[in-house]
PDB file of C-alpha atoms in Angstrom:
ATOM      1  CA  MET W   1       2.518  24.034 -65.167  1.00 69.00           C
ATOM      2  CA  GLU W   2      -0.837  22.971 -66.610  1.00 89.00           C
ATOM      3  CA  LEU W   3      -3.821  25.102 -65.557  1.00 90.00           C
ATOM      4  CA  GLU W   4      -5.643  22.175 -63.956  1.00 92.00           C
ATOM      5  CA  GLN W   5      -2.528  21.217 -62.013  1.00 92.00           C
ATOM      6  CA  ALA W   6      -2.144  24.770 -60.719  1.00 92.00           C
ATOM      7  CA  MET W   7      -5.793  25.082 -59.720  1.00 94.00           C
ATOM      8  CA  LEU W   8      -5.870  21.755 -57.893  1.00 94.00           C
ATOM      9  CA  GLY W   9      -2.458  22.152 -56.280  1.00 94.00           C
ATOM     10  CA  ARG W  10      -2.694  25.759 -55.124  1.00 96.00           C
ATOM     11  CA  ARG W  11      -3.190  26.343 -51.445  1.00 96.00           C
ATOM     12  CA  SER W  12      -2.710  29.243 -49.062  1.00 97.00           C
ATOM     13  CA  ILE W  13       0.923  29.603 -47.947  1.00 98.00           C
ATOM     14  CA  ARG W  14       1.490  31.241 -44.570  1.00 97.00           C
ATOM     15  CA  GLY W  15       5.196  30.582 -44.023  1.00 97.00           C
ATOM     16  CA  PHE W  16       7.922  31.906 -46.328  1.00 98.00           C
ATOM     17  CA  THR W  17      11.675  31.817 -46.699  1.00 97.00           C
ATOM     18  CA  LYS W  18      13.544  35.098 -46.466  1.00 95.00           C
ATOM     19  CA  ASP W  19      14.755  34.777 -50.062  1.00 97.00           C
ATOM     20  CA  PRO W  20      13.882  37.861 -52.123  1.00 97.00           C
ATOM     21  CA  VAL W  21      11.561  37.629 -55.104  1.00 98.00           C
ATOM     22  CA  PRO W  22      13.006  39.173 -58.281  1.00 98.00           C
ATOM     23  CA  ARG W  23      11.088  42.168 -59.602  1.00 98.00           C
ATOM     24  CA  ALA W  24      11.115  40.685 -63.113  1.00 98.00           C
ATOM     25  CA  LEU W  25       9.302  37.583 -61.862  1.00 98.00           C
ATOM     26  CA  LEU W  26       6.696  39.708 -60.087  1.00 98.00           C
ATOM     27  CA  GLU W  27       6.140  41.646 -63.297  1.00 98.00           C
ATOM     28  CA  GLU W  28       5.553  38.363 -65.163  1.00 98.00           C
ATOM     29  CA  ILE W  29       2.981  37.309 -62.566  1.00 98.00           C
ATOM     30  CA  ILE W  30       1.149  40.629 -62.690  1.00 98.00           C
ATOM     31  CA  GLU W  31       1.140  40.544 -66.487  1.00 98.00           C
ATOM     32  CA  LEU W  32      -0.639  37.166 -66.337  1.00 97.00           C
ATOM     33  CA  ALA W  33      -3.115  38.291 -63.662  1.00 98.00           C
ATOM     34  CA  ASN W  34      -3.842  41.420 -65.674  1.00 98.00           C
ATOM     35  CA  ARG W  35      -5.674  39.222 -68.207  1.00 97.00           C
ATOM     36  CA  ALA W  36      -8.520  38.724 -65.710  1.00 98.00           C
ATOM     37  CA  PRO W  37     -12.032  39.622 -66.897  1.00 97.00           C
ATOM     38  CA  SER W  38     -13.721  42.768 -65.630  1.00 96.00           C
ATOM     39  CA  SER W  39     -17.097  44.424 -66.011  1.00 95.00           C
ATOM     40  CA  MET W  40     -17.302  46.174 -69.390  1.00 94.00           C
ATOM     41  CA  ASN W  41     -13.489  45.867 -69.599  1.00 96.00           C
ATOM     42  CA  THR W  42     -13.156  48.567 -66.935  1.00 95.00           C
ATOM     43  CA  GLN W  43      -9.995  46.969 -65.437  1.00 96.00           C
ATOM     44  CA  PRO W  44     -10.369  48.931 -62.168  1.00 96.00           C
ATOM     45  CA  TRP W  45      -7.435  47.346 -60.330  1.00 97.00           C
ATOM     46  CA  HIS W  46      -4.076  48.654 -59.136  1.00 98.00           C
ATOM     47  CA  PHE W  47      -1.246  46.687 -57.520  1.00 98.00           C
ATOM     48  CA  HIS W  48       1.190  48.249 -55.054  1.00 98.00           C
ATOM     49  CA  VAL W  49       4.074  45.811 -54.642  1.00 98.00           C
ATOM     50  CA  LEU W  50       5.972  46.254 -51.369  1.00 98.00           C
ATOM     51  CA  THR W  51       9.241  44.808 -50.130  1.00 98.00           C
ATOM     52  CA  GLY W  52      12.175  45.945 -48.002  1.00 97.00           C
ATOM     53  CA  GLN W  53      11.810  48.897 -45.626  1.00 97.00           C
ATOM     54  CA  PRO W  54       8.357  50.070 -46.795  1.00 97.00           C
ATOM     55  CA  LEU W  55       6.987  46.597 -46.036  1.00 98.00           C
ATOM     56  CA  GLU W  56       8.761  46.527 -42.665  1.00 97.00           C
ATOM     57  CA  ASN W  57       7.143  49.871 -41.850  1.00 97.00           C
ATOM     58  CA  VAL W  58       3.723  48.440 -42.653  1.00 97.00           C
ATOM     59  CA  ARG W  59       4.373  45.387 -40.468  1.00 96.00           C
ATOM     60  CA  GLU W  60       5.448  47.552 -37.548  1.00 96.00           C
ATOM     61  CA  GLY W  61       2.609  50.040 -37.907  1.00 96.00           C
ATOM     62  CA  ASN W  62      -0.061  47.351 -38.225  1.00 95.00           C
ATOM     63  CA  SER W  63       1.258  45.382 -35.263  1.00 95.00           C
ATOM     64  CA  THR W  64       1.678  48.387 -32.989  1.00 95.00           C
ATOM     65  CA  ARG W  65      -1.826  49.700 -33.610  1.00 94.00           C
ATOM     66  CA  MET W  66      -3.457  46.298 -33.159  1.00 92.00           C
ATOM     67  CA  LEU W  67      -1.559  45.587 -29.913  1.00 92.00           C
ATOM     68  CA  GLN W  68      -2.560  49.027 -28.639  1.00 95.00           C
ATOM     69  CA  GLY W  69      -6.182  48.150 -29.232  1.00 94.00           C
ATOM     70  CA  VAL W  70      -6.756  50.589 -32.099  1.00 94.00           C
ATOM     71  CA  PRO W  71      -9.993  49.481 -33.825  1.00 93.00           C
ATOM     72  CA  PRO W  72      -9.562  48.203 -37.386  1.00 91.00           C
ATOM     73  CA  VAL W  73      -9.891  50.827 -40.106  1.00 93.00           C
ATOM     74  CA  ARG W  74     -10.788  49.336 -43.487  1.00 93.00           C
ATOM     75  CA  GLU W  75     -11.827  51.160 -46.632  1.00 92.00           C
ATOM     76  CA  ILE W  76     -14.398  48.541 -47.608  1.00 90.00           C
ATOM     77  CA  SER W  77     -17.243  47.127 -45.550  1.00 86.00           C
ATOM     78  CA  ASP W  78     -16.261  44.396 -43.109  1.00 83.00           C
ATOM     79  CA  HIS W  79     -17.955  41.017 -43.492  1.00 82.00           C
ATOM     80  CA  GLY W  80     -18.853  40.977 -39.792  1.00 84.00           C
ATOM     81  CA  ALA W  81     -19.151  37.797 -37.758  1.00 90.00           C
ATOM     82  CA  TYR W  82     -19.854  34.647 -39.727  1.00 93.00           C
ATOM     83  CA  ALA W  83     -22.654  32.336 -38.584  1.00 95.00           C
ATOM     84  CA  GLY W  84     -24.091  28.934 -39.458  1.00 96.00           C
ATOM     85  CA  VAL W  85     -22.271  26.809 -42.010  1.00 96.00           C
ATOM     86  CA  HIS W  86     -19.916  29.684 -42.911  1.00 95.00           C
ATOM     87  CA  ARG W  87     -18.762  29.903 -39.306  1.00 95.00           C
ATOM     88  CA  GLU W  88     -18.328  26.117 -39.244  1.00 95.00           C
ATOM     89  CA  ARG W  89     -16.017  26.254 -42.256  1.00 95.00           C
ATOM     90  CA  GLN W  90     -14.054  29.116 -40.696  1.00 93.00           C
ATOM     91  CA  VAL W  91     -13.577  27.110 -37.489  1.00 94.00           C
ATOM     92  CA  ASP W  92     -12.679  23.927 -39.381  1.00 95.00           C
ATOM     93  CA  ILE W  93      -9.779  25.525 -41.233  1.00 95.00           C
ATOM     94  CA  ALA W  94      -8.554  27.176 -38.025  1.00 93.00           C
ATOM     95  CA  LYS W  95      -8.551  23.769 -36.307  1.00 94.00           C
ATOM     96  CA  GLN W  96      -6.553  22.283 -39.197  1.00 94.00           C
ATOM     97  CA  LEU W  97      -3.983  25.071 -39.035  1.00 95.00           C
ATOM     98  CA  PHE W  98      -3.589  24.986 -35.260  1.00 94.00           C
ATOM     99  CA  ALA W  99      -3.260  21.191 -35.326  1.00 95.00           C
ATOM    100  CA  ALA W 100      -0.583  21.378 -38.019  1.00 95.00           C
ATOM    101  CA  MET W 101       1.360  23.933 -35.970  1.00 95.00           C
ATOM    102  CA  GLY W 102       0.840  22.079 -32.682  1.00 95.00           C
ATOM    103  CA  ILE W 103      -0.917  25.068 -31.098  1.00 94.00           C
ATOM    104  CA  GLU W 104      -3.144  23.957 -28.231  1.00 93.00           C
ATOM    105  CA  ARG W 105      -6.386  25.734 -27.352  1.00 87.00           C
ATOM    106  CA  GLU W 106      -4.931  26.753 -23.963  1.00 90.00           C
ATOM    107  CA  ASP W 107      -1.739  28.208 -25.490  1.00 92.00           C
ATOM    108  CA  LYS W 108      -2.834  31.851 -25.573  1.00 91.00           C
ATOM    109  CA  GLU W 109       0.629  33.166 -26.387  1.00 93.00           C
ATOM    110  CA  ARG W 110       1.070  31.092 -29.553  1.00 93.00           C
ATOM    111  CA  ARG W 111      -2.532  31.677 -30.624  1.00 92.00           C
ATOM    112  CA  GLN W 112      -1.980  35.420 -30.263  1.00 91.00           C
ATOM    113  CA  ASP W 113       1.253  35.201 -32.263  1.00 91.00           C
ATOM    114  CA  TRP W 114      -0.615  33.325 -34.998  1.00 92.00           C
ATOM    115  CA  VAL W 115      -3.168  36.128 -35.212  1.00 90.00           C
ATOM    116  CA  MET W 116      -0.431  38.761 -35.339  1.00 93.00           C
ATOM    117  CA  ARG W 117       1.265  36.977 -38.262  1.00 94.00           C
ATOM    118  CA  GLY W 118      -1.547  38.230 -40.486  1.00 93.00           C
ATOM    119  CA  PHE W 119      -0.926  41.832 -39.459  1.00 94.00           C
ATOM    120  CA  ARG W 120       2.778  41.247 -40.201  1.00 95.00           C
ATOM    121  CA  GLN W 121       1.889  40.119 -43.726  1.00 95.00           C
ATOM    122  CA  PHE W 122       2.855  36.589 -42.621  1.00 96.00           C
ATOM    123  CA  ASP W 123       6.495  37.766 -42.598  1.00 96.00           C
ATOM    124  CA  ALA W 124       6.521  37.373 -46.386  1.00 98.00           C
ATOM    125  CA  PRO W 125       9.215  39.108 -48.435  1.00 98.00           C
ATOM    126  CA  VAL W 126       6.552  40.725 -50.655  1.00 98.00           C
ATOM    127  CA  SER W 127       3.095  42.135 -50.043  1.00 98.00           C
ATOM    128  CA  ILE W 128       0.910  43.228 -52.930  1.00 98.00           C
ATOM    129  CA  VAL W 129      -1.759  45.741 -51.941  1.00 98.00           C
ATOM    130  CA  VAL W 130      -4.752  45.441 -54.263  1.00 98.00           C
ATOM    131  CA  CYS W 131      -6.807  48.595 -54.856  1.00 97.00           C
ATOM    132  CA  PHE W 132      -9.560  49.819 -57.151  1.00 96.00           C
ATOM    133  CA  ASP W 133     -10.469  53.203 -58.623  1.00 95.00           C
ATOM    134  CA  LYS W 134     -12.375  55.314 -56.085  1.00 94.00           C
ATOM    135  CA  SER W 135     -14.541  56.728 -58.864  1.00 92.00           C
ATOM    136  CA  LEU W 136     -16.249  53.312 -58.923  1.00 90.00           C
ATOM    137  CA  ASP W 137     -16.840  53.199 -55.169  1.00 77.00           C
ATOM    138  CA  ASP W 138     -20.539  54.065 -55.464  1.00 76.00           C
ATOM    139  CA  ASN W 139     -20.907  50.880 -57.495  1.00 67.00           C
ATOM    140  CA  GLY W 140     -18.400  49.034 -55.358  1.00 67.00           C
ATOM    141  CA  THR W 141     -19.864  45.551 -55.540  1.00 86.00           C
ATOM    142  CA  ILE W 142     -19.040  45.273 -59.239  1.00 92.00           C
ATOM    143  CA  ALA W 143     -15.497  46.575 -58.699  1.00 93.00           C
ATOM    144  CA  HIS W 144     -15.141  44.141 -55.783  1.00 94.00           C
ATOM    145  CA  PHE W 145     -16.150  41.298 -58.088  1.00 94.00           C
ATOM    146  CA  ASP W 146     -13.533  42.396 -60.620  1.00 96.00           C
ATOM    147  CA  LEU W 147     -10.835  42.553 -57.944  1.00 97.00           C
ATOM    148  CA  GLY W 148     -11.759  39.065 -56.782  1.00 96.00           C
ATOM    149  CA  ALA W 149     -11.140  37.825 -60.305  1.00 97.00           C
ATOM    150  CA  VAL W 150      -7.791  39.574 -60.716  1.00 98.00           C
ATOM    151  CA  THR W 151      -6.607  38.552 -57.241  1.00 98.00           C
ATOM    152  CA  TYR W 152      -7.326  34.899 -57.927  1.00 98.00           C
ATOM    153  CA  GLY W 153      -5.426  35.322 -61.185  1.00 97.00           C
ATOM    154  CA  LEU W 154      -2.551  36.778 -59.199  1.00 98.00           C
ATOM    155  CA  VAL W 155      -2.259  33.916 -56.702  1.00 98.00           C
ATOM    156  CA  LEU W 156      -2.732  31.302 -59.417  1.00 97.00           C
ATOM    157  CA  ALA W 157      -0.042  32.871 -61.604  1.00 97.00           C
ATOM    158  CA  ALA W 158       2.300  33.052 -58.605  1.00 97.00           C
ATOM    159  CA  TRP W 159       1.732  29.361 -57.849  1.00 97.00           C
ATOM    160  CA  SER W 160       2.476  28.438 -61.453  1.00 96.00           C
ATOM    161  CA  LYS W 161       5.874  30.141 -61.051  1.00 96.00           C
ATOM    162  CA  GLY W 162       6.733  28.299 -57.836  1.00 97.00           C
ATOM    163  CA  LEU W 163       5.719  31.089 -55.468  1.00 98.00           C
ATOM    164  CA  GLY W 164       3.292  30.745 -52.592  1.00 98.00           C
ATOM    165  CA  SER W 165       0.795  33.327 -51.422  1.00 98.00           C
ATOM    166  CA  VAL W 166      -2.146  33.975 -49.157  1.00 98.00           C
ATOM    167  CA  ILE W 167      -4.882  36.551 -49.668  1.00 97.00           C
ATOM    168  CA  ASN W 168      -4.618  38.551 -46.485  1.00 95.00           C
ATOM    169  CA  GLY W 169      -7.473  40.763 -45.322  1.00 93.00           C
ATOM    170  CA  GLN W 170      -5.742  41.218 -41.957  1.00 93.00           C
ATOM    171  CA  GLY W 171      -2.895  42.980 -43.692  1.00 94.00           C
ATOM    172  CA  ILE W 172      -5.018  46.007 -44.582  1.00 95.00           C
ATOM    173  CA  MET W 173      -7.165  46.211 -41.426  1.00 93.00           C
ATOM    174  CA  GLN W 174      -5.114  49.250 -40.454  1.00 95.00           C
ATOM    175  CA  SER W 175      -5.495  50.849 -43.864  1.00 96.00           C
ATOM    176  CA  PRO W 176      -4.082  54.294 -42.891  1.00 96.00           C
ATOM    177  CA  VAL W 177      -0.754  52.592 -42.129  1.00 97.00           C
ATOM    178  CA  VAL W 178      -0.771  50.752 -45.458  1.00 97.00           C
ATOM    179  CA  ARG W 179      -1.800  53.866 -47.392  1.00 97.00           C
ATOM    180  CA  GLU W 180       0.994  55.924 -45.847  1.00 97.00           C
ATOM    181  CA  HIS W 181       3.885  53.529 -46.375  1.00 97.00           C
ATOM    182  CA  ALA W 182       2.733  52.202 -49.755  1.00 97.00           C
ATOM    183  CA  GLN W 183       2.124  55.812 -50.904  1.00 97.00           C
ATOM    184  CA  ILE W 184      -1.285  54.900 -52.305  1.00 98.00           C
ATOM    185  CA  PRO W 185      -2.994  57.778 -54.152  1.00 97.00           C
ATOM    186  CA  ASP W 186      -6.203  59.241 -52.723  1.00 96.00           C
ATOM    187  CA  ASP W 187      -8.164  58.248 -55.820  1.00 96.00           C
ATOM    188  CA  GLN W 188      -7.783  54.530 -55.014  1.00 96.00           C
ATOM    189  CA  VAL W 189      -9.597  52.346 -52.451  1.00 96.00           C
ATOM    190  CA  ILE W 190      -7.638  49.658 -50.591  1.00 97.00           C
ATOM    191  CA  MET W 191      -9.385  46.305 -51.055  1.00 96.00           C
ATOM    192  CA  THR W 192      -7.019  43.612 -49.753  1.00 97.00           C
ATOM    193  CA  CYS W 193      -3.418  42.455 -49.940  1.00 97.00           C
ATOM    194  CA  VAL W 194      -1.555  39.305 -50.914  1.00 98.00           C
ATOM    195  CA  ALA W 195       1.430  38.053 -48.927  1.00 98.00           C
ATOM    196  CA  LEU W 196       3.793  36.370 -51.374  1.00 98.00           C
ATOM    197  CA  GLY W 197       7.157  34.616 -51.474  1.00 98.00           C
ATOM    198  CA  TRP W 198       8.963  31.305 -51.699  1.00 98.00           C
ATOM    199  CA  PRO W 199       7.217  28.663 -49.537  1.00 98.00           C
ATOM    200  CA  ASP W 200       9.088  27.510 -46.430  1.00 97.00           C
ATOM    201  CA  GLU W 201       8.945  23.723 -46.708  1.00 95.00           C
ATOM    202  CA  SER W 202       9.526  23.346 -42.954  1.00 96.00           C
ATOM    203  CA  PHE W 203       6.458  25.407 -42.019  1.00 96.00           C
ATOM    204  CA  SER W 204       3.827  22.810 -41.163  1.00 96.00           C
ATOM    205  CA  ALA W 205       0.757  24.940 -41.876  1.00 96.00           C
ATOM    206  CA  ASN W 206       1.810  25.190 -45.523  1.00 97.00           C
ATOM    207  CA  ASP W 207       0.730  21.569 -45.967  1.00 96.00           C
ATOM    208  CA  VAL W 208      -2.845  22.318 -44.927  1.00 95.00           C
ATOM    209  CA  LYS W 209      -5.324  22.157 -47.772  1.00 94.00           C
ATOM    210  CA  SER W 210      -8.909  23.171 -47.116  1.00 94.00           C
ATOM    211  CA  VAL W 211     -11.684  20.694 -47.832  1.00 92.00           C
ATOM    212  CA  ARG W 212     -14.021  21.656 -50.673  1.00 94.00           C
ATOM    213  CA  ARG W 213     -17.602  20.604 -51.254  1.00 95.00           C
ATOM    214  CA  PRO W 214     -18.313  18.216 -54.145  1.00 96.00           C
ATOM    215  CA  VAL W 215     -19.832  19.529 -57.369  1.00 97.00           C
ATOM    216  CA  ASP W 216     -23.312  18.227 -56.539  1.00 95.00           C
ATOM    217  CA  ALA W 217     -23.295  20.311 -53.358  1.00 96.00           C
ATOM    218  CA  VAL W 218     -22.466  23.608 -55.059  1.00 97.00           C
ATOM    219  CA  ALA W 219     -24.045  23.368 -58.525  1.00 97.00           C
ATOM    220  CA  ARG W 220     -27.476  22.718 -60.025  1.00 95.00           C
ATOM    221  CA  PHE W 221     -27.877  21.732 -63.668  1.00 95.00           C
ATOM    222  CA  VAL W 222     -31.120  22.894 -65.285  1.00 95.00           C
ATOM    223  CA  GLY W 223     -32.355  21.713 -68.677  1.00 95.00           C
ATOM    224  CA  PHE W 224     -29.776  18.958 -69.140  1.00 95.00           C
ATOM    225  CA  ASP W 225     -30.656  15.400 -70.021  1.00 89.00           C
ATOM    226  CA  SER W 226     -30.366  13.210 -66.930  1.00 72.00           C
TER     227      SER W 226
END
C-alpha cells in the first residue's frame, strides 16, 4: 500500500472479527512503527502486546471497576472536559458513530454499552499497551510527543497490512488493572493502548470517517510568494 493511500484511507476501527492476529505480523508492524522519530533519538517507548486470557482479564477488571463506580486511575494527566470548538468536534464524531449504529439519544442501555466497549478494548483480539520510560516522567511532555509519533506509526503500519485499530484512552483508565495483567515493569509509565484486529465489515461504525479541516484552516505559510 502506498503511504498516501494508507494515510488517506486509515480510520478508527471499533468493531473486529474474532480471528486471531499472527504474532509474526504484529512483529512486522512494530518493526515499522519503531522507525518513528524521537527527541534526541531517545526512543522512550515500550509495547506490551496482549491477547488471550491476559487481555480477557484486563477487559473484566476494567469493566468491573467502572461499573462499580471506581474513579479512573491514569498514570498521565487527564485532558479534562473539552470546551469550545474542541467539544464541538468531540460531539460531532459521537453523533456520526451513534447514527451509524442506530443508537438513539433516549436509548440509555445501548449508549452505556457503547461506552463500555472502550473499557473492553472494543472486544479486539489484540491490545497493545504503549508505555514510556519513567525516568523521563519529569520531562513528560517530550516523551508524550514521542509516543504520539510512534503510536501513529503503529496504527498506520497496521492499516497498511490490512488490520484495523483505534487508539483507546479508555482502555487504560483503570491503569492498575492493566499494569497487573500486562505485567508492566515499575520503571514504565502507561500512556495509552491500541485496540487492534481484523475489521468486521458488518460493523456499521467502522465506515465512519471523521471530517478534517482544509489546509487553509490549519496552516499558515510565511515568507512564500503568493
